[in-house]
mmCIF file of C-alpha atoms and ligand atoms in Angstrom:
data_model
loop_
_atom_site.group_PDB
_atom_site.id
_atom_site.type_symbol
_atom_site.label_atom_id
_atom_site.label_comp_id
_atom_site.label_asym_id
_atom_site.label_seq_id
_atom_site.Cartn_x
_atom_site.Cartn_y
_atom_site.Cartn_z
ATOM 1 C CA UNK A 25 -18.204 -16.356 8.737
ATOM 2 C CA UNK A 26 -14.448 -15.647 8.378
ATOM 3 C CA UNK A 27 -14.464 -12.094 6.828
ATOM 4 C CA UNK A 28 -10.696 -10.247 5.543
ATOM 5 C CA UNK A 29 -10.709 -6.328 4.211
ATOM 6 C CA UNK A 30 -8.102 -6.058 1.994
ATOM 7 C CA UNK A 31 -7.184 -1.717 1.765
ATOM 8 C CA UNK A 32 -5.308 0.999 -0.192
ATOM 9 C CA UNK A 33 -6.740 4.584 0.781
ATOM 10 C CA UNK A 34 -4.304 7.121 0.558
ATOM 11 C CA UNK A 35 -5.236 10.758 -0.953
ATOM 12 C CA UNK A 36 -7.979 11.892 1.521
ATOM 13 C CA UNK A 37 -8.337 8.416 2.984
ATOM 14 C CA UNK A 38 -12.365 8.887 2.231
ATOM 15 C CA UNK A 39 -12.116 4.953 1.508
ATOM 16 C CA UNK A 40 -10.450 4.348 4.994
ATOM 17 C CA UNK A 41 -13.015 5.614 6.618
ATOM 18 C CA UNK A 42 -15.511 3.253 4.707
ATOM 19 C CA UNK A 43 -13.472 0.682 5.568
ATOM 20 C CA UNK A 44 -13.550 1.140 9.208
ATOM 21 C CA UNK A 45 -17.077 1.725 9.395
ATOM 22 C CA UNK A 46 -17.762 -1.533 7.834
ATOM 23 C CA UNK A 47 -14.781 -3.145 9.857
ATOM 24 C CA UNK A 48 -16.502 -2.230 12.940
ATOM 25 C CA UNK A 49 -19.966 -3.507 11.846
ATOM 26 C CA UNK A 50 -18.392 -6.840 11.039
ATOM 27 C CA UNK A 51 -16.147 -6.883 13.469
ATOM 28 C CA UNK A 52 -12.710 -7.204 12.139
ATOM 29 C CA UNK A 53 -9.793 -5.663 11.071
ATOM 30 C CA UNK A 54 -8.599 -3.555 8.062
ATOM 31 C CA UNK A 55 -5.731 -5.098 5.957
ATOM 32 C CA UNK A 56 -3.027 -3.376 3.377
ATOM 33 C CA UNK A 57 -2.100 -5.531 0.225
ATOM 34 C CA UNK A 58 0.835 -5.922 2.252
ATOM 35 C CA UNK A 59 0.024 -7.042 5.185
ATOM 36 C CA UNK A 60 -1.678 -10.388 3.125
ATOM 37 C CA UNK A 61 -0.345 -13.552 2.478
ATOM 38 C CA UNK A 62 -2.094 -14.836 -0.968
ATOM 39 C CA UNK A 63 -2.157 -18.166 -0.031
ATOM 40 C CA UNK A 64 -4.097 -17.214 3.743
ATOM 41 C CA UNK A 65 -6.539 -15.939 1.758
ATOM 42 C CA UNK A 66 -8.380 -19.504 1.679
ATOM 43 C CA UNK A 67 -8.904 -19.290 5.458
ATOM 44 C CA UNK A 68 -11.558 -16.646 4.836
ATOM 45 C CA UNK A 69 -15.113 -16.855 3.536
ATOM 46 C CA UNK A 70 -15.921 -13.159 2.806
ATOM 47 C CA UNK A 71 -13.183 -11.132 1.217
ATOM 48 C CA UNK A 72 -13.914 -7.023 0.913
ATOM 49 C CA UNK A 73 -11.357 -5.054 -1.343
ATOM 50 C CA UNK A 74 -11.569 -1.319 -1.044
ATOM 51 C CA UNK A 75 -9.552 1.312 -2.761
ATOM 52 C CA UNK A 76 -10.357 5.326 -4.097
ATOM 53 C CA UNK A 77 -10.147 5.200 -7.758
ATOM 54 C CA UNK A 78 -7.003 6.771 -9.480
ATOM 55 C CA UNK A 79 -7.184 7.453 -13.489
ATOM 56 C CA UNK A 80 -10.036 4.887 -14.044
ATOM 57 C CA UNK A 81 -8.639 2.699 -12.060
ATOM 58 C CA UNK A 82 -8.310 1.266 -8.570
ATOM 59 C CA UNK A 83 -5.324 1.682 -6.351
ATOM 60 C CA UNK A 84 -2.274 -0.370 -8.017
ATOM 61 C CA UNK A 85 -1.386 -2.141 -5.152
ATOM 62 C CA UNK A 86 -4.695 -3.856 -4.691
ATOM 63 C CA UNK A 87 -4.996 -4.729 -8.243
ATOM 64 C CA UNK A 88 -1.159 -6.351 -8.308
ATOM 65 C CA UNK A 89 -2.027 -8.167 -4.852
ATOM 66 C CA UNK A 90 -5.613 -9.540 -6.947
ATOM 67 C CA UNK A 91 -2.993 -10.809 -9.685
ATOM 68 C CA UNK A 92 -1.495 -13.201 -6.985
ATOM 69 C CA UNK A 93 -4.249 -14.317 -5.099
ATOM 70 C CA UNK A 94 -5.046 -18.613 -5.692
ATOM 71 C CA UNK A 95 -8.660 -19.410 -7.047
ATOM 72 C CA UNK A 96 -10.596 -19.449 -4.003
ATOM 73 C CA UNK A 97 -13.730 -20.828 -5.367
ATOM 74 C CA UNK A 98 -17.128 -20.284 -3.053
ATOM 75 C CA UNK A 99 -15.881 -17.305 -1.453
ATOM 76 C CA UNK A 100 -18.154 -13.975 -1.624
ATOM 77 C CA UNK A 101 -16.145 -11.176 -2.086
ATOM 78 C CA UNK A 102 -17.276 -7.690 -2.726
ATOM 79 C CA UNK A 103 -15.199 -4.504 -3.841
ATOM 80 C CA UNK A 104 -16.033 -0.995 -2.162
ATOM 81 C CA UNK A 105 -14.362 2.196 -3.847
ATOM 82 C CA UNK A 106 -14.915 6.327 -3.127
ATOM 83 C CA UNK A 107 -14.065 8.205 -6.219
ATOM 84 C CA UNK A 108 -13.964 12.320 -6.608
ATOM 85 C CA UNK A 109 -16.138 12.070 -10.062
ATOM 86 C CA UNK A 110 -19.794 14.305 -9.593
ATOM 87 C CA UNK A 111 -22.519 12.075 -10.625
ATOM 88 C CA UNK A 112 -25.164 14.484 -11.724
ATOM 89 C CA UNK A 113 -28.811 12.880 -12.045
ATOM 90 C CA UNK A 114 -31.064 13.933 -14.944
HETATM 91 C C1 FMN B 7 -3.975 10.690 -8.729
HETATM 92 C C2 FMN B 7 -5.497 10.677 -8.547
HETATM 93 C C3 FMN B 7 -6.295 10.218 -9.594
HETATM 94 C C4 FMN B 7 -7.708 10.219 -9.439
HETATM 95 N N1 FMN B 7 -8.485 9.740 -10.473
HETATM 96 C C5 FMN B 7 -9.842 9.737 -10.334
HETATM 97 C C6 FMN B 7 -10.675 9.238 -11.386
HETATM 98 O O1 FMN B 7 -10.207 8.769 -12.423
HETATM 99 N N2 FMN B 7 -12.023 9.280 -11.209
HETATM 100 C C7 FMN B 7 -12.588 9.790 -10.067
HETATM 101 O O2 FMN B 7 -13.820 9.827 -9.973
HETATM 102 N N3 FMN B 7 -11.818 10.232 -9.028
HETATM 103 C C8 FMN B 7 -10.474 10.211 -9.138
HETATM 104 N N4 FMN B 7 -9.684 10.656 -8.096
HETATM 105 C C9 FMN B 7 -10.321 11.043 -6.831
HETATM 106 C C10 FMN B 7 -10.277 9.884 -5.828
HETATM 107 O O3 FMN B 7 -10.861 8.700 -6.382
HETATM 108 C C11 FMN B 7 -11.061 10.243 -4.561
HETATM 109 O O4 FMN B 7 -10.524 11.401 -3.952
HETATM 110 C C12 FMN B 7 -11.049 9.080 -3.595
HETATM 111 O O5 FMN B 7 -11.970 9.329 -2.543
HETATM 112 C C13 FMN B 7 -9.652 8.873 -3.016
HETATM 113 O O6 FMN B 7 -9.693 7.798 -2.112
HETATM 114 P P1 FMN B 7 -8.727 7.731 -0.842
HETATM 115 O O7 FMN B 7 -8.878 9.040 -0.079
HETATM 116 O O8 FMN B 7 -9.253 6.549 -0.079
HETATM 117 O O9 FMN B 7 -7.335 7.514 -1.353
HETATM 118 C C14 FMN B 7 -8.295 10.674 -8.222
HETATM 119 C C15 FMN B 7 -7.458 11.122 -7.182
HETATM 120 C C16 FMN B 7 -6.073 11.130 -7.336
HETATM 121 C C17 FMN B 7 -5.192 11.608 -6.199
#
């Protein structure tokens, strides 16, 4: 398996550190939107996209870079985020 983590962490950089940790498990390396090419991403088979979450949303750059990705039909992909909301449990 060809895996690609696509990241934009940049207030605390609590979702770098994510990131890395799953990086290292998998072992490869963390990408910016910048860094990718939207057509490479058919050379991989797992794609992660990770980003904190910034009024609702996640980081712009990530979400502009998902606008210009191809179709890339087959792939698994899975998005990872760290947010600053309290989740209380009743
Ligand atoms: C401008 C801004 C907006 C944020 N908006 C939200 C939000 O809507 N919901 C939330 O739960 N956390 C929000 N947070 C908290 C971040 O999601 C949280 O600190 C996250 O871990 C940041 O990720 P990073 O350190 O990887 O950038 C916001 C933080 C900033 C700086």
């Amino acid at each position: 398996m060809r895996p690609l983590i696509i990241l934009s962490s940049y207030h605390h950089k609590n979702t770098e550190k994510i990131a890395n940790v799953i990086a290292k498990v998998i072992d490869t390396q963390v990408n910016t939107p910048e860094d990718v090419v939207p057509e490479e991403i058919l050379e991989y088979d797992l794609i992660g996209f990770g980003s904190g979450i910034y009024d609702g949303k996640n980081h712009s750059n990530l979400l502009e870079l998902a606008e210009r990705l191809p179709a890339a039909d087959g792939r698994k992909t899975v998005i990872f985020s760290t947010v600053g909301a309290v989740m209380i449990e009743r």
